């Protein structure tokens, strides 16, 4: 079962296993892309943008996943929320009906990534130093938190806080549009 | 940035997360907000000077229990509404039960009272100040709960805001019992409840604005 496999990957990822977490995000993004292509048939250019926004949201909010509960409804609720938010932003009020969601979320995949229109790297440059530097060191270059602390002259907890707040700020910037 | 690069970025050196963090943050902020309300009673409204004597009366504890049970259930509701797809399950029942019980008690008290006393049993001496003072005391827990929800992932923003407002209102009402001299069930079944519903309505209105993520 997809649900079981993805959930297992996430639960391991939540304990800090980066490789498993990456696997989770990769497989999830293929499912989400297919899901969004169906939902956004009239806005195909928005698919990759919203996919990235969703991945960032899922990452930032991953502490709200309860491992005793199934994964599908959690992902689905976030995806629906973000879709509704996108439609609100576009001031469209078409109702989102998706009676088939329950079964189809993880049954289809789409590996063909289009280009996203917004550029997260550029948005990253808009963040304050205390957020941008830790993200560059740790999340892009892959340095450990203690290395990043040494290189930036920040404390380790400031590095962690900077990453956390920076990724949240990034999500807010994605939301308000490039 | 390509999606694959974003995935790498997110997964790089990822920190483990504690599943209990959201719950802890909610409880801590609720407790902190409610403590500020206690300080507001101490500093601004003043404690009821007859408190040691009033606290011996059963109705003091019935009133407090009414507020406390609603606050507790509403805080649970806030916690659930901060998790995508979490079910409210029996939460609505938990909110309705104390209200119905208190309404029945109020009716019984009114029916047993002489007709000319009934109006004053409902209005007491402070009816028109009561809901607004409770709303005032609800402000700190409402701010605290909003902050906690902003760290979670509410997907139903009106409802999450309303739950936070109601939880704050019930907490404010609980703290208000330290000041309020009124012990008649018809009084607090009416005005305390109104004092909880005002912040709940405020929370429902502000939810979509404050809780977006």
GROMACS .gro file of N, CA and C in nm, chain A residues 105-166:
model
  186
  105UNK      N    1  -0.563   0.986  -0.410
  105UNK     CA    2  -0.449   1.071  -0.376
  105UNK      C    3  -0.316   1.002  -0.404
  106UNK      N    4  -0.297   0.880  -0.357
  106UNK     CA    5  -0.168   0.814  -0.370
  106UNK      C    6  -0.168   0.704  -0.476
  107UNK      N    7  -0.269   0.704  -0.566
  107UNK     CA    8  -0.269   0.597  -0.665
  107UNK      C    9  -0.208   0.642  -0.797
  108UNK      N   10  -0.190   0.773  -0.812
  108UNK     CA   11  -0.134   0.819  -0.937
  108UNK      C   12  -0.005   0.895  -0.911
  109UNK      N   13   0.087   0.889  -1.009
  109UNK     CA   14   0.212   0.962  -0.995
  109UNK      C   15   0.239   1.040  -1.122
  110UNK      N   16   0.316   1.144  -1.110
  110UNK     CA   17   0.356   1.222  -1.226
  110UNK      C   18   0.499   1.266  -1.201
  111UNK      N   19   0.590   1.214  -1.282
  111UNK     CA   20   0.732   1.243  -1.258
  111UNK      C   21   0.782   1.362  -1.337
  112UNK      N   22   0.696   1.411  -1.426
  112UNK     CA   23   0.744   1.517  -1.514
  112UNK      C   24   0.734   1.653  -1.447
  113UNK      N   25   0.846   1.697  -1.396
  113UNK     CA   26   0.846   1.827  -1.330
  113UNK      C   27   0.855   1.936  -1.434
  114UNK      N   28   0.763   2.028  -1.429
  114UNK     CA   29   0.776   2.146  -1.514
  114UNK      C   30   0.861   2.248  -1.438
  115UNK      N   31   0.889   2.359  -1.499
  115UNK     CA   32   0.961   2.463  -1.427
  115UNK      C   33   0.863   2.541  -1.341
  116UNK      N   34   0.903   2.565  -1.218
  116UNK     CA   35   0.824   2.656  -1.137
  116UNK      C   36   0.855   2.798  -1.183
  117UNK      N   37   0.755   2.885  -1.171
  117UNK     CA   38   0.779   3.021  -1.219
  117UNK      C   39   0.847   3.108  -1.115
  118UNK      N   40   0.814   3.083  -0.990
  118UNK     CA   41   0.883   3.163  -0.888
  118UNK      C   42   1.017   3.098  -0.857
  119UNK      N   43   1.110   3.176  -0.816
  119UNK     CA   44   1.242   3.123  -0.793
  119UNK      C   45   1.275   3.131  -0.645
  120UNK      N   46   1.275   3.014  -0.582
  120UNK     CA   47   1.297   3.011  -0.437
  120UNK      C   48   1.435   3.068  -0.403
  121UNK      N   49   1.532   3.046  -0.492
  121UNK     CA   50   1.665   3.100  -0.463
  121UNK      C   51   1.663   3.253  -0.453
  122UNK      N   52   1.585   3.313  -0.542
  122UNK     CA   53   1.576   3.460  -0.537
  122UNK      C   54   1.505   3.505  -0.409
  123UNK      N   55   1.398   3.431  -0.376
  123UNK     CA   56   1.325   3.467  -0.254
  123UNK      C   57   1.414   3.454  -0.131
  124UNK      N   58   1.502   3.354  -0.138
  124UNK     CA   59   1.596   3.331  -0.028
  124UNK      C   60   1.681   3.455  -0.002
  125UNK      N   61   1.717   3.521  -0.111
  125UNK     CA   62   1.802   3.640  -0.098
  125UNK      C   63   1.731   3.756  -0.029
  126UNK      N   64   1.598   3.747  -0.024
  126UNK     CA   65   1.523   3.855   0.041
  126UNK      C   66   1.516   3.838   0.193
  127UNK      N   67   1.559   3.719   0.240
  127UNK     CA   68   1.549   3.695   0.385
  127UNK      C   69   1.661   3.769   0.458
  128UNK      N   70   1.637   3.803   0.585
  128UNK     CA   71   1.745   3.864   0.665
  128UNK      C   72   1.861   3.767   0.685
  129UNK      N   73   1.980   3.821   0.708
  129UNK     CA   74   2.101   3.739   0.723
  129UNK      C   75   2.084   3.622   0.819
  130UNK      N   76   2.022   3.651   0.931
  130UNK     CA   77   2.014   3.549   1.037
  130UNK      C   78   1.932   3.429   0.994
  131UNK      N   79   1.852   3.445   0.889
  131UNK     CA   80   1.777   3.332   0.836
  131UNK      C   81   1.843   3.277   0.709
  132UNK      N   82   1.893   3.369   0.627
  132UNK     CA   83   1.947   3.327   0.498
  132UNK      C   84   2.076   3.247   0.516
  133UNK      N   85   2.167   3.296   0.600
  133UNK     CA   86   2.295   3.229   0.614
  133UNK      C   87   2.282   3.085   0.666
  134UNK      N   88   2.203   3.063   0.773
  134UNK     CA   89   2.188   2.923   0.817
  134UNK      C   90   2.127   2.834   0.709
  135UNK      N   91   2.031   2.886   0.632
  135UNK     CA   92   1.970   2.804   0.528
  135UNK      C   93   2.073   2.773   0.419
  136UNK      N   94   2.151   2.873   0.381
  136UNK     CA   95   2.254   2.849   0.280
  136UNK      C   96   2.353   2.744   0.327
  137UNK      N   97   2.404   2.760   0.449
  137UNK     CA   98   2.505   2.668   0.501
  137UNK      C   99   2.450   2.527   0.517
  138UNK      N  100   2.339   2.518   0.590
  138UNK     CA  101   2.292   2.386   0.631
  138UNK      C  102   2.206   2.320   0.523
  139UNK      N  103   2.109   2.395   0.472
  139UNK     CA  104   2.010   2.332   0.385
  139UNK      C  105   2.057   2.326   0.239
  140UNK      N  106   2.141   2.418   0.197
  140UNK     CA  107   2.187   2.412   0.058
  140UNK      C  108   2.324   2.347   0.048
  141UNK      N  109   2.419   2.390   0.132
  141UNK     CA  110   2.552   2.330   0.124
  141UNK      C  111   2.560   2.200   0.202
  142UNK      N  112   2.466   2.179   0.295
  142UNK     CA  113   2.465   2.052   0.368
  142UNK      C  114   2.561   2.047   0.485
  143UNK      N  115   2.605   2.163   0.534
  143UNK     CA  116   2.692   2.164   0.651
  143UNK      C  117   2.612   2.124   0.775
  144UNK      N  118   2.681   2.072   0.875
  144UNK     CA  119   2.610   2.040   1.000
  144UNK      C  120   2.579   2.170   1.073
  145UNK      N  121   2.488   2.160   1.168
  145UNK     CA  122   2.448   2.279   1.243
  145UNK      C  123   2.568   2.339   1.316
  146UNK      N  124   2.655   2.253   1.372
  146UNK     CA  125   2.768   2.308   1.447
  146UNK      C  126   2.869   2.375   1.353
  147UNK      N  127   2.889   2.317   1.234
  147UNK     CA  128   2.975   2.383   1.135
  147UNK      C  129   2.919   2.520   1.097
  148UNK      N  130   2.788   2.519   1.071
  148UNK     CA  131   2.725   2.643   1.029
  148UNK      C  132   2.738   2.749   1.139
  149UNK      N  133   2.725   2.704   1.265
  149UNK     CA  134   2.737   2.797   1.376
  149UNK      C  135   2.877   2.858   1.378
  150UNK      N  136   2.978   2.773   1.355
  150UNK     CA  137   3.117   2.822   1.354
  150UNK      C  138   3.137   2.921   1.241
  151UNK      N  139   3.087   2.885   1.124
  151UNK     CA  140   3.114   2.969   1.006
  151UNK      C  141   3.039   3.102   1.010
  152UNK      N  142   2.920   3.102   1.070
  152UNK     CA  143   2.842   3.226   1.069
  152UNK      C  144   2.862   3.306   1.197
  153UNK      N  145   2.928   3.245   1.296
  153UNK     CA  146   2.946   3.314   1.423
  153UNK      C  147   2.817   3.320   1.504
  154UNK      N  148   2.719   3.240   1.463
  154UNK     CA  149   2.593   3.236   1.539
  154UNK      C  150   2.598   3.116   1.633
  155UNK      N  151   2.512   3.117   1.734
  155UNK     CA  152   2.504   3.000   1.821
  155UNK      C  153   2.427   2.889   1.749
  156UNK      N  154   2.444   2.765   1.797
  156UNK     CA  155   2.376   2.655   1.729
  156UNK      C  156   2.224   2.671   1.733
  157UNK      N  157   2.175   2.718   1.848
  157UNK     CA  158   2.029   2.732   1.854
  157UNK      C  159   1.981   2.845   1.764
  158UNK      N  160   2.065   2.950   1.748
  158UNK     CA  161   2.028   3.058   1.656
  158UNK      C  162   2.025   3.007   1.512
  159UNK      N  163   2.116   2.915   1.481
  159UNK     CA  164   2.117   2.856   1.346
  159UNK      C  165   1.986   2.780   1.323
  160UNK      N  166   1.949   2.697   1.423
  160UNK     CA  167   1.826   2.618   1.408
  160UNK      C  168   1.704   2.709   1.397
  161UNK      N  169   1.699   2.809   1.484
  161UNK     CA  170   1.585   2.902   1.480
  161UNK      C  171   1.581   2.976   1.347
  162UNK      N  172   1.700   3.015   1.299
  162UNK     CA  173   1.708   3.086   1.171
  162UNK      C  174   1.654   3.002   1.056
  163UNK      N  175   1.689   2.873   1.056
  163UNK     CA  176   1.639   2.784   0.951
  163UNK      C  177   1.487   2.774   0.960
  164UNK      N  178   1.441   2.750   1.081
  164UNK     CA  179   1.297   2.732   1.103
  164UNK      C  180   1.219   2.856   1.060
  165UNK      N  181   1.262   2.971   1.109
  165UNK     CA  182   1.190   3.095   1.076
  165UNK      C  183   1.207   3.130   0.929
  166UNK      N  184   1.327   3.104   0.877
  166UNK     CA  185   1.354   3.136   0.736
  166UNK      C  186   1.263   3.058   0.644
   0.00000   0.00000   0.00000
